[in-house]
XYZ file of C-alpha atoms in Angstrom:
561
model
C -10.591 1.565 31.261
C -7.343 1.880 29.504
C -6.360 5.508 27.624
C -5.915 6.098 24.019
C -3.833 9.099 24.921
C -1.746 9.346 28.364
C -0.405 12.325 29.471
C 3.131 12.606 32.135
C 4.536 15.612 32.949
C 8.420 15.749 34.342
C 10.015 17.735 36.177
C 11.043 19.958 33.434
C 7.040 21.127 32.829
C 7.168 19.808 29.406
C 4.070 17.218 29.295
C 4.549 14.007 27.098
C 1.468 12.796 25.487
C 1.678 9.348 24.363
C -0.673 7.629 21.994
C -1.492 4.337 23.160
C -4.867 3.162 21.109
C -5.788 0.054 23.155
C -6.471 -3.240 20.926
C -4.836 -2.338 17.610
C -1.688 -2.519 16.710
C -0.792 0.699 15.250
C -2.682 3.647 16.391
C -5.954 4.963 14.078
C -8.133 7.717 14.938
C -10.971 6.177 17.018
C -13.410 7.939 19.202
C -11.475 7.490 21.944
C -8.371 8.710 20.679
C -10.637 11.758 19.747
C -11.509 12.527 23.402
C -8.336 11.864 24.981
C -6.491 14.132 22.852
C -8.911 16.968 23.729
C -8.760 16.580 27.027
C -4.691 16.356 27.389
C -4.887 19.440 24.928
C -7.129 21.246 27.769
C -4.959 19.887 30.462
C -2.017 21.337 28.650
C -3.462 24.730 28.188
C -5.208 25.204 31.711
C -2.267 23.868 33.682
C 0.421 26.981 34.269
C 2.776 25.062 35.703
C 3.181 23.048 32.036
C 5.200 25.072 29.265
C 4.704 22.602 26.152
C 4.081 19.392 25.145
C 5.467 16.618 23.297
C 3.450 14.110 21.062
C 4.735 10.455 20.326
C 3.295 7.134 20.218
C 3.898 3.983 23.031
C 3.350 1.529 20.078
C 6.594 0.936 17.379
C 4.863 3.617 14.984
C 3.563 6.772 15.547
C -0.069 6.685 14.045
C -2.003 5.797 10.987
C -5.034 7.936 9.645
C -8.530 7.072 10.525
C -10.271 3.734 11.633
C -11.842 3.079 7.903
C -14.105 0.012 9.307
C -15.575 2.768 11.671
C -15.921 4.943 9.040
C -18.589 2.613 7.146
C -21.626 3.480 9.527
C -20.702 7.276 8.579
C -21.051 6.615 5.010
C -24.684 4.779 5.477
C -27.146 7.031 4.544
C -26.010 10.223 5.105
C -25.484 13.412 2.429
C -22.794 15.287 1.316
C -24.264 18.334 3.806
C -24.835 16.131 6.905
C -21.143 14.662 6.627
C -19.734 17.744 6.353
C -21.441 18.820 9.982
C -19.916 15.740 11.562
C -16.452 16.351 10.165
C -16.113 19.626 10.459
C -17.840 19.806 13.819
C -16.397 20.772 17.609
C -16.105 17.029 18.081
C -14.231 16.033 15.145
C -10.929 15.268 14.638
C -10.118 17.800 12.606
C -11.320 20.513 15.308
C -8.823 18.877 17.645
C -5.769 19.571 15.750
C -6.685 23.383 15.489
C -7.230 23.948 18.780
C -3.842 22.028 19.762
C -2.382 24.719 17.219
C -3.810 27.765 18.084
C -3.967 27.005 21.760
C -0.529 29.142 22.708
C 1.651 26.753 23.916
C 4.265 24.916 21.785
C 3.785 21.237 20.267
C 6.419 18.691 19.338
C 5.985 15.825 17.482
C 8.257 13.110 18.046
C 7.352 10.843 15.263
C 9.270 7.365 16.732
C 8.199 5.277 13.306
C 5.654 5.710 10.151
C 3.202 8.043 10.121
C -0.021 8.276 7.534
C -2.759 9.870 7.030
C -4.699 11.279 10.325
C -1.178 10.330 11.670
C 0.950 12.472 9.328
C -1.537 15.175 9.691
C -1.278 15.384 13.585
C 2.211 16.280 13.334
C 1.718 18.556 10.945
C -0.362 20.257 12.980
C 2.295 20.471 15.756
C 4.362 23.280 15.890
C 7.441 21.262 15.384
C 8.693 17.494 14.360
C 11.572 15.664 14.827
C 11.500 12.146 12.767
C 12.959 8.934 14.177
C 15.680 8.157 11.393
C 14.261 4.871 10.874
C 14.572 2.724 7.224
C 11.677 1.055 8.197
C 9.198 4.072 8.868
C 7.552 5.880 5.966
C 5.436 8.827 6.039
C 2.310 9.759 3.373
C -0.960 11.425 2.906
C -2.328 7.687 1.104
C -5.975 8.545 1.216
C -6.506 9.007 -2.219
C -6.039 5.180 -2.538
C -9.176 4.505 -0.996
C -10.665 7.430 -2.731
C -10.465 9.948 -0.323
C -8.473 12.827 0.420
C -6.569 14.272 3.462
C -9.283 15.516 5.668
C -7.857 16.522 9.210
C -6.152 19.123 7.391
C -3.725 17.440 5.116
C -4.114 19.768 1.894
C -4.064 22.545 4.008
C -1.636 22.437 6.288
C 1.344 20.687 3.715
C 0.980 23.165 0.751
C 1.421 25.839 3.164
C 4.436 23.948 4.920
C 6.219 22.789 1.640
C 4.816 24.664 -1.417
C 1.622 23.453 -4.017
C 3.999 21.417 -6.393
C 5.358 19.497 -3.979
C 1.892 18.719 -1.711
C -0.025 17.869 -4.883
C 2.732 15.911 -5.965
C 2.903 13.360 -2.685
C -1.300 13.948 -1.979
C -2.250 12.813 -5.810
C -0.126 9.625 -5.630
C -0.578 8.792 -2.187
C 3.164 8.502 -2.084
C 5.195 7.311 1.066
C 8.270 8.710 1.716
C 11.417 8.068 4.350
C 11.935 10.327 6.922
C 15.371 11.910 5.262
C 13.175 12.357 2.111
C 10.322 14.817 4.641
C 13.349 16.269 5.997
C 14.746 17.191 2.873
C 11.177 18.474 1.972
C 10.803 20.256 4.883
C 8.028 18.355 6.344
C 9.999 17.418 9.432
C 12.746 19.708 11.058
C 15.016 17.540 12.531
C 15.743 13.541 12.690
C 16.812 12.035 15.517
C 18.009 8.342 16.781
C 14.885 6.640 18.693
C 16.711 7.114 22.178
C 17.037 10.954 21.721
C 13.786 11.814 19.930
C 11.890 12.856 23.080
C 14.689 14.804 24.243
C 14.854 16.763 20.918
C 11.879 17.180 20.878
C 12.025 18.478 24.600
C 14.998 20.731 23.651
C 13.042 22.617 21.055
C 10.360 23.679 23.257
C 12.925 24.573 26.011
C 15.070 26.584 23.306
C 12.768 27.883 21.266
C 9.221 26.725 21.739
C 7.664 29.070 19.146
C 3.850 28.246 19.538
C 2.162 29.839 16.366
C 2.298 28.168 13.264
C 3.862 30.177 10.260
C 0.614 30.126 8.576
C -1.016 32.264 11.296
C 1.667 35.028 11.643
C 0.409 38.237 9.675
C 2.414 38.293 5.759
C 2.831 34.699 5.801
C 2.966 33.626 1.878
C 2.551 30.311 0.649
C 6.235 28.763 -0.395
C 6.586 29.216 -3.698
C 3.697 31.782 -3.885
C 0.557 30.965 -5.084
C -0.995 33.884 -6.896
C -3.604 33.424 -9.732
C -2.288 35.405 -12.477
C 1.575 33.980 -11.580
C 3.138 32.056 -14.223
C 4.257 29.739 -11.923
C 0.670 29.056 -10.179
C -0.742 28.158 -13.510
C 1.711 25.900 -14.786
C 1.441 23.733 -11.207
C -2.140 23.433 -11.174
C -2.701 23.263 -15.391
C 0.063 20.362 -14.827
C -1.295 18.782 -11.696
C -4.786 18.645 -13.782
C -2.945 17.131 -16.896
C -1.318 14.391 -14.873
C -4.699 13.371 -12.710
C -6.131 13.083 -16.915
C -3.526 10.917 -18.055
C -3.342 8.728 -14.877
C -7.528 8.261 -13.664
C -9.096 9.562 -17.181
C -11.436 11.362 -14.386
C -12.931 7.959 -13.427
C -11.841 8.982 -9.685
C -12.853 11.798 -8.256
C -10.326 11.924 -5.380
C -7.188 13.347 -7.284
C -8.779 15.966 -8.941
C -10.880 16.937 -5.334
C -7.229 17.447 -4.046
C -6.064 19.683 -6.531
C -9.206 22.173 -6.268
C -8.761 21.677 -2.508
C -5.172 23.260 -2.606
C -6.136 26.013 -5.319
C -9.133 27.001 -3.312
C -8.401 26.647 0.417
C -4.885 28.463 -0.202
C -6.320 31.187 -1.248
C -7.956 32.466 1.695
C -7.492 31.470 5.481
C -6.158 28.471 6.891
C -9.668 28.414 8.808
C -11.431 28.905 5.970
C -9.087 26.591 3.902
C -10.031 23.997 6.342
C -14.070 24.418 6.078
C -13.208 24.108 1.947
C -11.578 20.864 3.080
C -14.270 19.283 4.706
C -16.774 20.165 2.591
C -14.890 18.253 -0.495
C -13.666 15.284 1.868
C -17.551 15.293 2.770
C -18.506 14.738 -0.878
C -16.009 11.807 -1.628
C -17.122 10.200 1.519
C -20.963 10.250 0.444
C -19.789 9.123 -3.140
C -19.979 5.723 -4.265
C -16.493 5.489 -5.576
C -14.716 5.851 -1.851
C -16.862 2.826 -0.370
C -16.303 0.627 -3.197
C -12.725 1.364 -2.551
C -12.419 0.923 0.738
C -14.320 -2.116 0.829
C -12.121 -3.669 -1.697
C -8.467 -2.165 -1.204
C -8.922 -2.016 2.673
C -11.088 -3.677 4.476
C -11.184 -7.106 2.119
C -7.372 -6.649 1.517
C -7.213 -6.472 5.431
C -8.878 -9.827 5.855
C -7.460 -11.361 2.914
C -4.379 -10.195 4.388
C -4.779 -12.247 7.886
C -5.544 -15.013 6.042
C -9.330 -14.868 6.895
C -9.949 -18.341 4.273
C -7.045 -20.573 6.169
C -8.339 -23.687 7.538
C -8.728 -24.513 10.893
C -6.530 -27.045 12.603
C -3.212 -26.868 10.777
C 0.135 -25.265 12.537
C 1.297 -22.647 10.857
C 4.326 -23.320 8.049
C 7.397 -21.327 7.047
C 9.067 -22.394 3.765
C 12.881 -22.415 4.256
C 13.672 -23.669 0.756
C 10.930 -23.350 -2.339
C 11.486 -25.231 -5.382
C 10.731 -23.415 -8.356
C 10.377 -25.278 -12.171
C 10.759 -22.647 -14.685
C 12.975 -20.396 -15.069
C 10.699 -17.823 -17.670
C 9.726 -14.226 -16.890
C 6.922 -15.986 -14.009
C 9.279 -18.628 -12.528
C 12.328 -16.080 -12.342
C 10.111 -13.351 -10.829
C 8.706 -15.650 -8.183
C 12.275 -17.003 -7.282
C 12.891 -12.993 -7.179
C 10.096 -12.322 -4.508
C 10.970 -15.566 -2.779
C 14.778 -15.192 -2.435
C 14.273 -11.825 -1.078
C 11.948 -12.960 1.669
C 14.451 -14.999 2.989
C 14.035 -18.299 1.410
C 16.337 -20.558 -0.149
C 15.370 -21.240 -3.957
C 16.564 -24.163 -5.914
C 15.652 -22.891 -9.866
C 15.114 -25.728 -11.977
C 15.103 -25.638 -16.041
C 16.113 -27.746 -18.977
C 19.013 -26.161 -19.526
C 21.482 -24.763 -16.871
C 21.995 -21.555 -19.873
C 18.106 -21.230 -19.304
C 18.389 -21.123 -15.056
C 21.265 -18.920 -14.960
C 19.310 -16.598 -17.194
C 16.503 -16.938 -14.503
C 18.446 -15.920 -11.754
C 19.795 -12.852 -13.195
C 16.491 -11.758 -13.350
C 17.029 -11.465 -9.755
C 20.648 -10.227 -9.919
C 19.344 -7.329 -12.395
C 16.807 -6.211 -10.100
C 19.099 -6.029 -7.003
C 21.614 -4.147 -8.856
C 19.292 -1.470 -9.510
C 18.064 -1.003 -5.955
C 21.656 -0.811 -4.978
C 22.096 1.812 -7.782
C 19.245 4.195 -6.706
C 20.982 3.651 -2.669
C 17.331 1.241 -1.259
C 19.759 -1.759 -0.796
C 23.646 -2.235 -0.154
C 26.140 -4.195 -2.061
C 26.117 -6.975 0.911
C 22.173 -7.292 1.371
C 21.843 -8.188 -2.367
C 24.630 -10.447 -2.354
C 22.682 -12.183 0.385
C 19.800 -12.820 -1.559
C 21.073 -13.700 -5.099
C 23.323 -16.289 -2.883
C 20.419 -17.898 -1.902
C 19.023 -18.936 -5.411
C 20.883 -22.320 -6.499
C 20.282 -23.047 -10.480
C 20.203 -26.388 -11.459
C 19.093 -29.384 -14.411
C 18.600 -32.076 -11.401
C 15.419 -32.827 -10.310
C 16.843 -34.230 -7.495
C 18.164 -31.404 -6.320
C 14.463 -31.102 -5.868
C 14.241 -33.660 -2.947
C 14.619 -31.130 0.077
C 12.139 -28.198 -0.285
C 9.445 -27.500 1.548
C 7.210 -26.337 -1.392
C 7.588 -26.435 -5.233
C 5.842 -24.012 -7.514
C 5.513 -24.641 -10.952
C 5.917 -22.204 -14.087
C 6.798 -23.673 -17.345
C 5.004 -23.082 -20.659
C 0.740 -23.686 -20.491
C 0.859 -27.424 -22.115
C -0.792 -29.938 -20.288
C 2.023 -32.605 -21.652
C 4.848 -30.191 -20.337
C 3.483 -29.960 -16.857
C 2.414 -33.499 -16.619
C 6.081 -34.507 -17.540
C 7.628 -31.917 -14.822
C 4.966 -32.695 -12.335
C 5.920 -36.499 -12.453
C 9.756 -35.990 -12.395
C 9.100 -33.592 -9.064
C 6.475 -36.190 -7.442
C 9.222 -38.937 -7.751
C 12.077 -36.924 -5.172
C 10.429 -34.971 -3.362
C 8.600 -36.685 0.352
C 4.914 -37.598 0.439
C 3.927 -34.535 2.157
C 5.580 -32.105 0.204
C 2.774 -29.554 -1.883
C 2.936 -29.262 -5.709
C 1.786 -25.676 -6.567
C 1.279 -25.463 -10.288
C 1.058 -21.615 -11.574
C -1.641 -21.410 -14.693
C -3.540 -18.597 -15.440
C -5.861 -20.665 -17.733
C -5.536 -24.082 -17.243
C -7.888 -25.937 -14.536
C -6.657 -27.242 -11.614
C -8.716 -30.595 -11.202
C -7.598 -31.593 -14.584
C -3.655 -30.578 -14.188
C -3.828 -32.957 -11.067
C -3.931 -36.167 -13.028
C -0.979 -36.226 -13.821
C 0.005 -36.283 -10.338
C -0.194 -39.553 -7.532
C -1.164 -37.313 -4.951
C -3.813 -35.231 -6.365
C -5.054 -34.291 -2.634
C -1.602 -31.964 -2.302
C -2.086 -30.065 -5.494
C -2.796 -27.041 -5.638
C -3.174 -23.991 -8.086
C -1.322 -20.573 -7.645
C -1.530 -17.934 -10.326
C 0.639 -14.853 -9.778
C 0.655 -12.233 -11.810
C 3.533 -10.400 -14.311
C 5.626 -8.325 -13.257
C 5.444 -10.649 -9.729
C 7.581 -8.528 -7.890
C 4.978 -5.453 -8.095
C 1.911 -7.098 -8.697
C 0.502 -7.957 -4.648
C -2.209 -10.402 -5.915
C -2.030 -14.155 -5.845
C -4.938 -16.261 -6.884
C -5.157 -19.815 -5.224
C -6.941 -22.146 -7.069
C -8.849 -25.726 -4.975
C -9.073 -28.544 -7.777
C -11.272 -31.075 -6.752
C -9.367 -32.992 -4.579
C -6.834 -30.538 -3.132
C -7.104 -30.634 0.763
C -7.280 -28.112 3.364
C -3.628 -28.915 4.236
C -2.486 -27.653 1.033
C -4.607 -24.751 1.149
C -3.114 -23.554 4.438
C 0.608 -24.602 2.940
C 0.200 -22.028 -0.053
C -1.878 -19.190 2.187
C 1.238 -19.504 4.742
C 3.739 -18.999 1.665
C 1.819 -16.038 0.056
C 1.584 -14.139 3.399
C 5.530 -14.785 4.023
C 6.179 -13.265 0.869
C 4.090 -10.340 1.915
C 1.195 -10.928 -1.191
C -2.638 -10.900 -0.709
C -4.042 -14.183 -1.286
C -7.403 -15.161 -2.699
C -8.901 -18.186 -2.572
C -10.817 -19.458 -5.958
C -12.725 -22.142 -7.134
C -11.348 -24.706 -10.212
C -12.694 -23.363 -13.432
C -11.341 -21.852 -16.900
C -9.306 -18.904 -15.831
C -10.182 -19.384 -12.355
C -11.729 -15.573 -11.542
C -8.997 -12.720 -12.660
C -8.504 -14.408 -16.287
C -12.130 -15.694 -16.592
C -13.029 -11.953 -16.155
C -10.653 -10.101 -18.236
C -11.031 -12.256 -20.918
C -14.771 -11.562 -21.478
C -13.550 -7.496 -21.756
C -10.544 -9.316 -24.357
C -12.988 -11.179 -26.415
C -15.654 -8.214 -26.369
C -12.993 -5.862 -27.579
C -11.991 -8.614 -30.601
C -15.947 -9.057 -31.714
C -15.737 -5.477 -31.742
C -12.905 -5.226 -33.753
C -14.158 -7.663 -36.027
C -17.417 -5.758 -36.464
C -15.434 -2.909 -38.162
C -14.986 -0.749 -34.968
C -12.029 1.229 -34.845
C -9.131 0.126 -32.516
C -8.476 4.113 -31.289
C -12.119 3.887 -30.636
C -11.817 0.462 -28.260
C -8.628 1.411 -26.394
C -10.228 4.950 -25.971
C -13.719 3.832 -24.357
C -11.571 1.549 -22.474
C -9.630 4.335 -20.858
C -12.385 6.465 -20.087
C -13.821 2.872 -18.117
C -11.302 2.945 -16.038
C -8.785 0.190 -17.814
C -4.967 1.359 -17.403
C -4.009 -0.401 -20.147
C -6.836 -1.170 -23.333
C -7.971 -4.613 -23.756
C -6.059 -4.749 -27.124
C -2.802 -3.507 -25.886
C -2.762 -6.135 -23.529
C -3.148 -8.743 -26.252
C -0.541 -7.426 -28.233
C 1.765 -7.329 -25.227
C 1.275 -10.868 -23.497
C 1.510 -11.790 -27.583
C -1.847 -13.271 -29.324
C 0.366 -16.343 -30.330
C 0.392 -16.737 -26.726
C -3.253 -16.517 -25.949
C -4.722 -19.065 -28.723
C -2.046 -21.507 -27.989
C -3.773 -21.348 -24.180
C -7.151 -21.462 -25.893
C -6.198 -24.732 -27.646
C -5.149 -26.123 -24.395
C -8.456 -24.724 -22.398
């Protein structure tokens, strides 16, 4: 049977430990992994003829944090108390990492590519880290996403490394960060290319090899200092509280479990520290809010994400050019999202004032990324050269896909939708964008009903990850596979909806929309609506929203519903 965790050791007694879990394709924490780790740890520590160890990864990336599908079973059942046992206990993960720190001989981590979560917090628990300088790699504490927090250490082990502010700040937002940002931070000592990681790495533990973490040395002091009646301390954590307010209105518990985490466990011991650790990660895991969201966000994303609802039977497609009619805030922020995935887009609108204006949306955007130093001069050039504006709808006739997004009238689209139909081959699928209007009844205007198909994205398309696709009555499973293929090359999660007034997403926000106007109506204060909103859990009231997408907007799309 296969390792999770390998262990050589050259000629130089430094033992590389490579993680290696076996069916996945970046490493999680799994049992396996669990064992493995202890016993190279062991082997490390009992063999004399071994001075230290390096830790790195035989996959592209280092590690990831735990196996969250595994974690489900833990979650059935079970108490806060009970949890905390596992979690905490001499088998856990978490147990692991301390003894690797405290067991006198010096760890490197040689982190070849990203690194989150259980990941991240491995290498902090080494006694040193060199970073692959990578673009591509990103490392993060992202648990409070799925409503958890760091718990192999994380809110420990980083306040202590890199001050309160600055741990709260990445922990609370789940940030990600490159790996000249955590060496600027001090979360990593040293970057490296990937060809001499191991060897600095290596050359650490030959120089120095220091094998006792800062925070177990007698006078260590928290960077920054974190004493209660400081100034300093109070304005970090009175802040850190005011932010998680403003942001979750307390409807998640994870944020504000981090910040008591860091107040209380760096206070007192890192061992004890730790124990305060599991016992809150124990209560978020026996919660109901961290299941729902890693249900939704991770394991449904996941599968949404592989394109779990693709027919059977159809080759996979790659659009090479899109087609794109409408050149308004949807159509220019789908060209956006398109051009930048590599695809040729030919952006079609009545007036060639009206395209151009639709693909400097796109040249905008760029600019700014080149600005803040995430994209050079040459890369956006690249993309904005691949969007072609144009009146024709011949122009139309070679792209593998069109997507439509003019104005919600049924006489607009049906015009548009027969001009396309006329160029463009047989085959070719007609992707209409609506957020209201049904699909079956959009696709008689068309000849070949069977290859339409709905696809509602959502404003501002370049951040928003969700696409709805929408199966009118006659749309076939060709088509569906066509549009999942394009959502997944623009790196979106798809879902796949039936045909019916506002399809799911606008169907359901609505109802809150129209509650929140009978309300109004009844003589109930607007402060009052937007308020109770909050405090459910809306970022942005039901009202505001009206006034934002325009209430012009929404009864014209009543009229045509």
């Amino acid at each position: 049977m296969s390792k999770a965790v390998t262990m050589n050791v050259g000629n130089d007694g430094i033992a590389v430990l490579s993680l290696d879990v076996q069916g996945k394709p970046m490493n999680v924490i799994t049992p396996e992994l669990q064992q493995d780790l202890r016993e190279c740890v062991e082997k490390v520590v009992s063999d004399e003829a071994i001075i230290g160890a390096v830790v790195t990864s035989a996959k592209n990336d280092f590690m990831a944090g735990a196996d969250l599908k595994s974690m489900s079973p833990l979650m059935a059942g079970l108490g806060a108390a009970e949890l905390a046992k596992i979690i905490g206990g001499p088998d856990s993960i978490k147990t692991v990492y301390r003894e690797m720190e405290i067991c006198g001989k010096p760890f490197a981590a040689a982190i070849n590519g990203t690194a989150l979560g259980g990941g991240l917090e491995l290498a902090l628990a080494c006694h040193y880290r060199v970073a692959a300088d990578r673009q591509d790699a990103v490392l993060g504490l992202p648990e409070v996403q799925v409503g958890l927090l760091p718990g192999a250490g994380g809110t420990q082990r980083l306040p202590r490394m890199i001050g309160c502010q600055a741990a709260l700040e990445l922990m609370t937002q789940g940030r990600h960060i490159k790996p000249a940002q955590a060496k600027a931070m001090g979360i990593v000592d040293a970057l490296a290319s990937q060809e001499e990681l191991i060897d600095t790495a290596k050359a650490w533990i030959k120089d120095k090899g220091d094998p006792v973490q800062p925070w177990d040395k007698k006078g260590f002091k928290i960077p920054g200092g974190l004493d209660a009646n400081r100034i300093g301390t109070i304005q970090t954590f009175l802040i850190a509280n005011a932010l998680v307010a403003k942001n979750t209105n307390h409807n998640y518990p994870a944020p504000i479990s981090i910040v008591s985490c860091v107040y209380e466990g760096c206070q007192v011991p890192i061992d004890t520290g730790l124990r305060i650790e599991t016992n809150y990660f124990a209560e978020l895991l026996a919660g109901p809010v961290a299941g729902n969201m890693i249900r939704t966000l991770f394991v449904n994303k996941k599968s949404a994400d592989k394109l779990r609802a693709r027919p059977e039977g159809f080759a996979k497609t790659k659009v090479t050019t899109l087609g794109m009619l409408g050149a308004g805030m949807m159509g220019s922020g789908i060209t956006l999202v398109s051009a930048r995935s590599g695809m040729n887009v030919v952006l079609l609108d009545s007036t060639e004032e009206l395209a151009v204006k639709g693909k400097q949306y796109t040249e905008k955007f760029l600019e700014k990324r080149v600005k803040k130093g995430k994209m050079t001069t040459e890369a956006a050039a690249e993309v904005l050269d691949r969007i072609t504006v144009t009146t024709d709808f011949n122009d139309l006739a070679s792209c593998d896909l069109i997507i439509e997004a003019v104005f919600e009238d049924r006489e607009i689209k049906a015009d548009v939708t027969q001009k396309t139909e006329a160029v463009i081959p047989e085959e070719t699928i007609f992707a209409s964008n609506t957020s209201t209007l049904p699909i079956t009844g959009l696709a008689e205007s068309s000849s070949r009903p069977n290859s339409f198909i709905g696809m509602h994205f959502f404003s501002p398309v370049e951040r928003m990850p969700l696409v709805e696709i929408i199966l009118g009555k006659e749309t076939s499973d060709q088509a569906l596979a066509v549009a999942l293929d394009y959502v997944q090359q623009i790196r979106k999660t798809p879902i796949v909806v039936n045909d019916s007034r506002g399809f799911f997403t606008s169907r359901v926000f609505s109802t809150a929309c129209n509650e929140a106007n009978t309300m109004l109506m009844e003589g109930v204060s607007p402060a009052l609506i937007e308020n109770a909103a909050r405090h459910a859990g809306y970022p942005v009231g039901p009202l505001a929203v009206q006034d934002e997408t325009s209430i012009e907007l929404g009864y014209k799309i009543h009229l045509q519903t």
